[in-house]
Amino acid sequence: MSVEKTYQKMKAKLSRIVPDFELRYKAELAYEINRLKKEKNAVILGHNYMEPALFHSIPDYTGDSLELSRRAAKADKDIIVFCGVRFMAETAKILSPQKTVLLPSEKAGCSLAESITAKDVRNLRKRFPGVPVVTYVNTYADVKAESDICCTSSNAAAVVESLGTDTIIFIPDEYMAKNVANETGKHVIFPTQISMVRHESTTDLDYEIIGWHGKCEVHEKFTVEDILNVRKQFPDVVILAHPECSPEVVDASDFSGGTSAMIKYVEQTSAYHYLLLTECAMGDNVAAENRDKEMLRLCSVRCPHMNEITLEDTVKALRHNQYVIDVPEEIRVKAAQSVERMIAIG
Ligand code: 13P
Ligand code: SF4
């Protein structure tokens, strides 16, 4: 495809969203990336939070964390370029160790992944012996390696219920733990709120989910007041909240689900106004695909980590083979068990 064709394809989707001069410039970058992708036998995975010009031009597959993990496991190219954040690229490496996995920016982290270490998990296990550990995929490989099973925003409740135990440790997202507790009818506590008394067995615990105080720096910013203000101005609005939002925000919304579940919900319902309580770029991407619907956005909240992934840096990633994601083999093998157990559940 020529630069002009790349531009026309992007314009067809994004003319109402991205200024024309920016589209022309970005089409040149996208063309070069797609050329390099073929030359290097690479596949590009793009998370739903990628900025609209990138999202609509270079990924071979787009999706939420779970869908992209599944894609990474099936990748049949030599190189996986992950347009997302580090924990996602690590998950790709965990599942496809024989491939080269590239993350276009070294700065694309995640506040949730930063909130807990492998040592923290070992300490939780010591304090709550025998209690299985469910770990949100927004964590680094060494934390996954200390866990029994992973989950994403789209399967958290199903993973918790699949264990069939009275008590679980759910880390590291405090709000997601509370939201899962509400969904599954369980009672959640946070270790700092209780004494250090060692329990001989888990049967005498009066709580069912043991959480951790991690938060997403984007989703924690949404408030019930935001929702009330938007509903006052747009009484017909349908409000969707990511499960990383507080339980109060989830409760005041009309729907809660992971990024792809939110996208599907907008596609399959027929309201005119929607408010997506999630990363802003996704609002642009959903608006581009649903031209008959209006996406309201509270756009002071762009994820600074997702924002690090640009077309410019993706060109460099393919040209210079950077930044290579490596996971030490002993950690990878253990982390793979947790991720594969999750994938088997769905
Ligand atoms: P999803 O798993 O819903 O795609 O979310 C990933 C994420 O980082 C949300 O902030
Ligand atoms: Fe992490 Fe939040 Fe950014 Fe998702 S939006 S990558 S959870 S900081």
CSV table of C-alpha atoms and ligand atoms in Angstrom, one decimal:
chain,number,residue,atom,x,y,z
A,1,MET,CA,0.0,0.0,0.0
A,2,SER,CA,1.4,3.5,-1.0
A,3,VAL,CA,1.6,6.4,1.4
A,4,GLU,CA,-1.4,8.0,-0.3
A,5,LYS,CA,-3.5,4.8,0.1
A,6,THR,CA,-2.4,4.6,3.8
A,7,TYR,CA,-3.5,8.2,4.2
A,8,GLN,CA,-6.8,7.7,2.5
A,9,LYS,CA,-7.5,4.6,4.7
A,10,MET,CA,-6.8,6.6,7.9
A,11,LYS,CA,-8.8,9.6,6.7
A,12,ALA,CA,-11.8,7.4,6.0
A,13,LYS,CA,-11.9,6.5,9.7
A,14,LEU,CA,-10.4,9.6,11.4
A,15,SER,CA,-11.3,12.7,9.4
A,16,ARG,CA,-13.6,13.9,12.2
A,17,ILE,CA,-11.1,13.1,14.9
A,18,VAL,CA,-7.5,13.9,13.8
A,19,PRO,CA,-6.6,17.1,11.9
A,20,ASP,CA,-5.7,16.5,8.2
A,21,PHE,CA,-2.1,17.8,8.5
A,22,GLU,CA,-1.5,15.4,11.3
A,23,LEU,CA,-3.0,12.5,9.4
A,24,ARG,CA,-0.7,13.2,6.4
A,25,TYR,CA,2.4,13.2,8.6
A,26,LYS,CA,1.3,10.1,10.5
A,27,ALA,CA,0.4,8.3,7.3
A,28,GLU,CA,4.0,8.5,6.2
A,29,LEU,CA,5.2,7.0,9.4
A,30,ALA,CA,2.5,4.3,9.3
A,31,TYR,CA,3.5,3.4,5.7
A,32,GLU,CA,7.2,3.1,6.8
A,33,ILE,CA,6.2,0.9,9.8
A,34,ASN,CA,4.1,-1.4,7.6
A,35,ARG,CA,6.9,-1.7,5.1
A,36,LEU,CA,9.4,-2.6,7.9
A,37,LYS,CA,7.0,-5.0,9.5
A,38,LYS,CA,6.9,-7.1,6.3
A,39,GLU,CA,10.7,-6.8,5.8
A,40,LYS,CA,11.4,-8.0,9.3
A,41,ASN,CA,8.6,-10.6,9.5
A,42,ALA,CA,7.0,-8.9,12.5
A,43,VAL,CA,3.5,-8.7,13.8
A,44,ILE,CA,2.1,-5.6,15.6
A,45,LEU,CA,-0.3,-6.0,18.5
A,46,GLY,CA,-2.1,-2.8,19.5
A,47,HIS,CA,-4.0,-2.2,22.8
A,48,ASN,CA,-7.4,-0.5,22.6
A,49,TYR,CA,-5.7,2.6,24.4
A,50,MET,CA,-3.4,3.4,21.5
A,51,GLU,CA,-3.8,6.9,20.0
A,52,PRO,CA,-6.3,6.9,17.1
A,53,ALA,CA,-3.8,7.4,14.2
A,54,LEU,CA,-1.6,4.5,15.4
A,55,PHE,CA,-4.6,2.3,16.3
A,56,HIS,CA,-6.1,2.6,12.8
A,57,SER,CA,-3.0,2.2,10.8
A,58,ILE,CA,-0.3,-0.3,11.9
A,59,PRO,CA,-1.6,-3.1,14.3
A,60,ASP,CA,-2.3,-6.5,12.8
A,61,TYR,CA,-4.5,-7.2,15.8
A,62,THR,CA,-6.1,-4.8,18.3
A,63,GLY,CA,-7.9,-5.7,21.5
A,64,ASP,CA,-7.9,-5.8,25.3
A,65,SER,CA,-5.2,-7.4,27.5
A,66,LEU,CA,-6.8,-10.9,27.3
A,67,GLU,CA,-7.3,-10.9,23.5
A,68,LEU,CA,-3.7,-9.7,22.9
A,69,SER,CA,-2.3,-12.3,25.3
A,70,ARG,CA,-4.1,-15.0,23.3
A,71,ARG,CA,-2.8,-13.4,20.0
A,72,ALA,CA,0.8,-13.3,21.4
A,73,ALA,CA,0.5,-17.0,22.3
A,74,LYS,CA,-0.4,-17.8,18.7
A,75,ALA,CA,2.1,-15.4,17.0
A,76,ASP,CA,3.8,-17.0,14.0
A,77,LYS,CA,6.2,-14.2,13.1
A,78,ASP,CA,9.8,-13.7,14.2
A,79,ILE,CA,9.1,-10.4,16.0
A,80,ILE,CA,6.2,-9.2,18.1
A,81,VAL,CA,6.0,-5.4,18.4
A,82,PHE,CA,3.8,-4.6,21.4
A,83,CYS,CA,2.0,-1.2,21.1
A,84,GLY,CA,0.9,-1.2,24.7
A,85,VAL,CA,2.7,-1.1,28.1
A,86,ARG,CA,5.6,-3.1,29.5
A,87,PHE,CA,3.5,-5.7,31.5
A,88,MET,CA,1.7,-6.5,28.2
A,89,ALA,CA,4.9,-7.0,26.3
A,90,GLU,CA,6.2,-9.1,29.1
A,91,THR,CA,3.1,-11.3,28.9
A,92,ALA,CA,3.8,-11.7,25.2
A,93,LYS,CA,7.3,-12.8,26.0
A,94,ILE,CA,6.1,-15.2,28.7
A,95,LEU,CA,3.8,-16.9,26.2
A,96,SER,CA,6.1,-16.7,23.1
A,97,PRO,CA,9.7,-17.1,24.5
A,98,GLN,CA,11.2,-18.1,21.2
A,99,LYS,CA,10.1,-14.7,19.6
A,100,THR,CA,11.7,-11.4,19.9
A,101,VAL,CA,9.3,-9.0,21.7
A,102,LEU,CA,9.8,-5.3,21.2
A,103,LEU,CA,8.2,-2.5,23.2
A,104,PRO,CA,8.7,0.9,21.4
A,105,SER,CA,9.2,2.9,24.6
A,106,GLU,CA,11.2,2.1,27.8
A,107,LYS,CA,9.0,4.5,29.7
A,108,ALA,CA,5.6,2.7,29.1
A,109,GLY,CA,5.1,1.4,32.6
A,110,CYS,CA,1.8,1.2,34.7
A,111,SER,CA,1.0,2.5,38.2
A,112,LEU,CA,-0.7,-0.9,39.1
A,113,ALA,CA,2.4,-2.9,38.0
A,114,GLU,CA,4.6,-0.6,40.1
A,115,SER,CA,2.4,-1.0,43.2
A,116,ILE,CA,3.6,-4.6,44.2
A,117,THR,CA,6.7,-6.6,44.2
A,118,ALA,CA,7.4,-10.4,44.2
A,119,LYS,CA,8.6,-10.0,47.8
A,120,ASP,CA,5.2,-8.5,48.7
A,121,VAL,CA,3.5,-11.5,47.3
A,122,ARG,CA,5.8,-13.9,49.2
A,123,ASN,CA,5.0,-12.0,52.4
A,124,LEU,CA,1.3,-12.2,51.8
A,125,ARG,CA,1.6,-16.0,51.3
A,126,LYS,CA,3.5,-16.2,54.6
A,127,ARG,CA,0.8,-14.2,56.3
A,128,PHE,CA,-2.1,-16.2,54.7
A,129,PRO,CA,-0.7,-19.7,54.2
A,130,GLY,CA,-2.6,-21.9,51.8
A,131,VAL,CA,-4.7,-19.0,50.3
A,132,PRO,CA,-4.4,-19.0,46.5
A,133,VAL,CA,-3.2,-15.8,44.8
A,134,VAL,CA,-5.1,-14.3,41.9
A,135,THR,CA,-3.0,-11.7,40.1
A,136,TYR,CA,-4.3,-9.1,37.7
A,137,VAL,CA,-2.2,-9.1,34.5
A,138,ASN,CA,-1.2,-5.5,35.1
A,139,THR,CA,1.8,-6.7,37.1
A,140,TYR,CA,5.4,-7.6,36.2
A,141,ALA,CA,6.6,-11.1,35.4
A,142,ASP,CA,8.2,-11.8,38.8
A,143,VAL,CA,4.9,-11.1,40.5
A,144,LYS,CA,3.0,-13.3,38.1
A,145,ALA,CA,5.6,-16.0,38.9
A,146,GLU,CA,4.7,-15.9,42.6
A,147,SER,CA,1.0,-16.3,41.8
A,148,ASP,CA,-1.4,-19.2,41.2
A,149,ILE,CA,-3.4,-17.7,38.4
A,150,CYS,CA,-3.8,-14.4,36.5
A,151,CYS,CA,-6.9,-12.6,35.5
A,152,THR,CA,-7.8,-9.6,33.4
A,153,SER,CA,-10.6,-7.1,33.7
A,154,SER,CA,-12.7,-9.2,31.4
A,155,ASN,CA,-12.5,-12.5,33.4
A,156,ALA,CA,-11.6,-11.5,37.0
A,157,ALA,CA,-14.9,-12.7,38.6
A,158,ALA,CA,-14.8,-16.0,36.5
A,159,VAL,CA,-11.2,-16.7,37.6
A,160,VAL,CA,-12.1,-16.1,41.3
A,161,GLU,CA,-15.1,-18.3,41.1
A,162,SER,CA,-13.2,-21.0,39.2
A,163,LEU,CA,-10.9,-21.6,42.2
A,164,GLY,CA,-13.8,-22.7,44.3
A,165,THR,CA,-12.1,-21.7,47.6
A,166,ASP,CA,-13.6,-19.7,50.5
A,167,THR,CA,-10.7,-17.2,50.5
A,168,ILE,CA,-8.4,-15.7,47.9
A,169,ILE,CA,-5.7,-13.1,47.7
A,170,PHE,CA,-6.5,-10.7,44.9
A,171,ILE,CA,-3.7,-8.3,43.9
A,172,PRO,CA,-2.8,-5.5,43.2
A,173,ASP,CA,-5.8,-3.4,42.2
A,174,GLU,CA,-7.8,-2.3,45.3
A,175,TYR,CA,-10.8,-1.1,43.3
A,176,MET,CA,-10.9,-4.2,41.1
A,177,ALA,CA,-10.8,-6.4,44.3
A,178,LYS,CA,-13.8,-4.5,45.7
A,179,ASN,CA,-15.6,-4.7,42.4
A,180,VAL,CA,-15.0,-8.4,42.1
A,181,ALA,CA,-16.1,-8.8,45.8
A,182,ASN,CA,-19.4,-7.0,44.9
A,183,GLU,CA,-19.9,-9.2,41.8
A,184,THR,CA,-19.2,-12.5,43.5
A,185,GLY,CA,-20.9,-11.6,46.9
A,186,LYS,CA,-17.6,-11.9,48.8
A,187,HIS,CA,-16.3,-9.7,51.6
A,188,VAL,CA,-12.9,-8.0,51.0
A,189,ILE,CA,-10.3,-6.8,53.4
A,190,PHE,CA,-6.9,-5.2,53.0
A,191,PRO,CA,-4.0,-6.6,55.1
A,192,THR,CA,-3.0,-3.2,56.6
A,193,GLN,CA,-6.4,-3.0,58.2
A,194,ILE,CA,-6.0,-6.1,60.3
A,195,SER,CA,-3.5,-7.2,63.0
A,196,MET,CA,-0.5,-9.4,62.2
A,197,VAL,CA,-2.0,-12.4,64.1
A,198,ARG,CA,-1.0,-15.6,62.3
A,199,HIS,CA,-3.9,-17.9,61.5
A,200,GLU,CA,-3.4,-21.6,61.8
A,201,SER,CA,-5.8,-22.3,59.0
A,202,THR,CA,-7.9,-20.2,56.6
A,203,THR,CA,-11.1,-21.6,57.9
A,204,ASP,CA,-11.2,-19.1,60.8
A,205,LEU,CA,-10.9,-16.1,58.5
A,206,ASP,CA,-14.0,-13.9,58.5
A,207,TYR,CA,-13.2,-12.4,55.1
A,208,GLU,CA,-13.0,-13.9,51.6
A,209,ILE,CA,-10.9,-11.6,49.4
A,210,ILE,CA,-7.6,-10.2,50.7
A,211,GLY,CA,-6.7,-7.2,48.5
A,212,TRP,CA,-3.8,-4.9,48.0
A,213,HIS,CA,-3.6,-1.1,47.8
A,214,GLY,CA,-2.6,-0.7,44.1
A,215,LYS,CA,-4.5,1.8,42.0
A,216,CYS,CA,-4.7,2.8,38.3
A,217,GLU,CA,-3.6,6.4,38.2
A,218,VAL,CA,-6.1,7.1,35.4
A,219,HIS,CA,-9.2,5.3,36.6
A,220,GLU,CA,-8.9,6.4,40.2
A,221,LYS,CA,-9.5,10.0,39.0
A,222,PHE,CA,-13.2,9.4,37.9
A,223,THR,CA,-15.7,10.4,40.6
A,224,VAL,CA,-19.5,10.0,41.2
A,225,GLU,CA,-19.7,13.8,40.9
A,226,ASP,CA,-18.4,13.6,37.3
A,227,ILE,CA,-21.2,11.2,36.6
A,228,LEU,CA,-23.9,13.3,38.2
A,229,ASN,CA,-22.6,16.4,36.3
A,230,VAL,CA,-22.7,14.6,33.0
A,231,ARG,CA,-26.1,13.1,33.6
A,232,LYS,CA,-27.4,16.6,34.5
A,233,GLN,CA,-26.3,18.0,31.1
A,234,PHE,CA,-27.0,14.8,29.0
A,235,PRO,CA,-29.9,13.0,30.7
A,236,ASP,CA,-29.9,10.3,27.9
A,237,VAL,CA,-26.2,9.4,28.4
A,238,VAL,CA,-25.2,5.8,28.8
A,239,ILE,CA,-22.2,5.6,31.2
A,240,LEU,CA,-19.6,2.8,31.0
A,241,ALA,CA,-16.9,2.3,33.6
A,242,HIS,CA,-13.7,0.2,33.5
A,243,PRO,CA,-13.5,-2.1,36.6
A,244,GLU,CA,-10.4,-0.2,37.7
A,245,CYS,CA,-12.7,2.6,38.7
A,246,SER,CA,-13.9,2.8,42.3
A,247,PRO,CA,-16.9,0.7,43.3
A,248,GLU,CA,-18.9,3.9,43.8
A,249,VAL,CA,-18.2,5.0,40.2
A,250,VAL,CA,-19.0,1.5,38.9
A,251,ASP,CA,-22.2,1.5,40.9
A,252,ALA,CA,-23.3,4.9,39.5
A,253,SER,CA,-22.6,3.7,35.9
A,254,ASP,CA,-24.8,1.8,33.5
A,255,PHE,CA,-22.3,-0.8,32.6
A,256,SER,CA,-18.8,-2.0,33.7
A,257,GLY,CA,-16.4,-4.1,31.7
A,258,GLY,CA,-12.9,-4.4,30.3
A,259,THR,CA,-11.9,-2.3,27.3
A,260,SER,CA,-13.2,-4.7,24.6
A,261,ALA,CA,-16.4,-5.3,26.5
A,262,MET,CA,-17.0,-1.5,26.6
A,263,ILE,CA,-16.4,-1.3,22.8
A,264,LYS,CA,-18.9,-4.2,22.2
A,265,TYR,CA,-21.5,-2.6,24.4
A,266,VAL,CA,-21.4,0.7,22.4
A,267,GLU,CA,-21.6,-1.3,19.1
A,268,GLN,CA,-24.5,-3.4,20.3
A,269,THR,CA,-26.7,-0.7,21.9
A,270,SER,CA,-28.4,2.2,20.3
A,271,ALA,CA,-28.1,5.3,22.5
A,272,TYR,CA,-26.8,8.5,21.1
A,273,HIS,CA,-24.6,9.8,24.0
A,274,TYR,CA,-22.1,7.5,25.7
A,275,LEU,CA,-19.5,8.4,28.4
A,276,LEU,CA,-16.5,6.1,28.6
A,277,LEU,CA,-14.9,6.3,32.0
A,278,THR,CA,-11.5,5.0,30.8
A,279,GLU,CA,-8.4,6.1,29.0
A,280,CYS,CA,-9.3,9.0,26.6
A,281,ALA,CA,-7.8,7.7,23.4
A,282,MET,CA,-10.2,4.7,23.5
A,283,GLY,CA,-13.1,7.2,23.3
A,284,ASP,CA,-11.6,8.5,20.0
A,285,ASN,CA,-11.2,5.0,18.7
A,286,VAL,CA,-14.8,4.0,19.5
A,287,ALA,CA,-16.0,7.3,18.0
A,288,ALA,CA,-14.1,6.5,14.8
A,289,GLU,CA,-16.0,3.2,14.5
A,290,ASN,CA,-19.4,4.5,15.5
A,291,ARG,CA,-20.0,7.6,13.5
A,292,ASP,CA,-23.7,7.8,14.4
A,293,LYS,CA,-23.0,7.9,18.1
A,294,GLU,CA,-21.5,10.7,20.3
A,295,MET,CA,-18.7,9.8,22.8
A,296,LEU,CA,-18.5,12.2,25.7
A,297,ARG,CA,-15.1,12.1,27.3
A,298,LEU,CA,-13.6,13.5,30.5
A,299,CYS,CA,-10.3,13.9,28.8
A,300,SER,CA,-8.0,15.2,31.5
A,301,VAL,CA,-7.0,11.6,31.9
A,302,ARG,CA,-4.7,10.2,29.2
A,303,CYS,CA,-2.6,7.3,30.5
A,304,PRO,CA,0.9,8.7,30.5
A,305,HIS,CA,2.3,5.2,29.9
A,306,MET,CA,0.2,4.3,26.9
A,307,ASN,CA,0.9,7.8,25.6
A,308,GLU,CA,4.6,6.9,25.4
A,309,ILE,CA,3.9,4.6,22.5
A,310,THR,CA,4.1,6.7,19.3
A,311,LEU,CA,4.4,6.0,15.6
A,312,GLU,CA,7.8,7.7,15.7
A,313,ASP,CA,9.1,5.3,18.3
A,314,THR,CA,7.5,2.3,16.6
A,315,VAL,CA,9.5,3.1,13.4
A,316,LYS,CA,12.7,3.2,15.6
A,317,ALA,CA,11.7,0.0,17.3
A,318,LEU,CA,11.6,-1.9,14.0
A,319,ARG,CA,14.6,-0.2,12.6
A,320,HIS,CA,16.9,-0.7,15.6
A,321,ASN,CA,15.3,-3.7,17.2
A,322,GLN,CA,14.4,-1.9,20.4
A,323,TYR,CA,13.5,-2.2,23.2
A,324,VAL,CA,13.9,-6.0,23.6
A,325,ILE,CA,11.8,-7.5,26.4
A,326,ASP,CA,13.5,-10.3,28.3
A,327,VAL,CA,12.2,-12.4,31.1
A,328,PRO,CA,14.6,-14.7,33.0
A,329,GLU,CA,13.7,-18.3,32.1
A,330,GLU,CA,13.0,-19.5,35.7
A,331,ILE,CA,10.6,-16.6,36.2
A,332,ARG,CA,9.1,-17.0,32.8
A,333,VAL,CA,8.3,-20.7,33.3
A,334,LYS,CA,6.4,-20.0,36.6
A,335,ALA,CA,4.7,-16.9,35.2
A,336,ALA,CA,3.6,-18.8,32.1
A,337,GLN,CA,1.7,-21.3,34.4
A,338,SER,CA,-0.3,-18.5,35.9
A,339,VAL,CA,-1.1,-16.9,32.6
A,340,GLU,CA,-1.9,-20.2,30.8
A,341,ARG,CA,-4.3,-21.2,33.7
A,342,MET,CA,-6.1,-17.9,33.1
A,343,ILE,CA,-6.3,-18.4,29.3
A,344,ALA,CA,-7.7,-21.9,29.8
A,345,ILE,CA,-10.6,-20.4,31.8
A,346,GLY,CA,-11.3,-17.8,29.1
B,1,13P,P1,-8.1,-4.2,29.6
B,1,13P,O1,-7.6,-5.5,30.0
B,1,13P,O2,-9.6,-4.0,29.8
B,1,13P,O3,-7.8,-4.0,28.1
B,1,13P,O4,-7.4,-3.0,30.4
B,1,13P,C1,-6.0,-2.9,30.4
B,1,13P,C2,-5.7,-1.7,31.2
B,1,13P,O5,-4.5,-1.3,31.3
B,1,13P,C3,-6.7,-0.9,31.8
B,1,13P,O6,-6.2,0.3,32.3
B,2,SF4,FE1,-1.8,1.0,34.0
B,2,SF4,FE2,-3.9,2.6,34.3
B,2,SF4,FE3,-2.3,3.0,32.3
B,2,SF4,FE4,-3.9,0.8,32.3
B,2,SF4,S1,-4.6,3.0,32.2
B,2,SF4,S2,-1.7,0.9,31.7
B,2,SF4,S3,-3.9,0.3,34.5
B,2,SF4,S4,-1.8,3.2,34.5
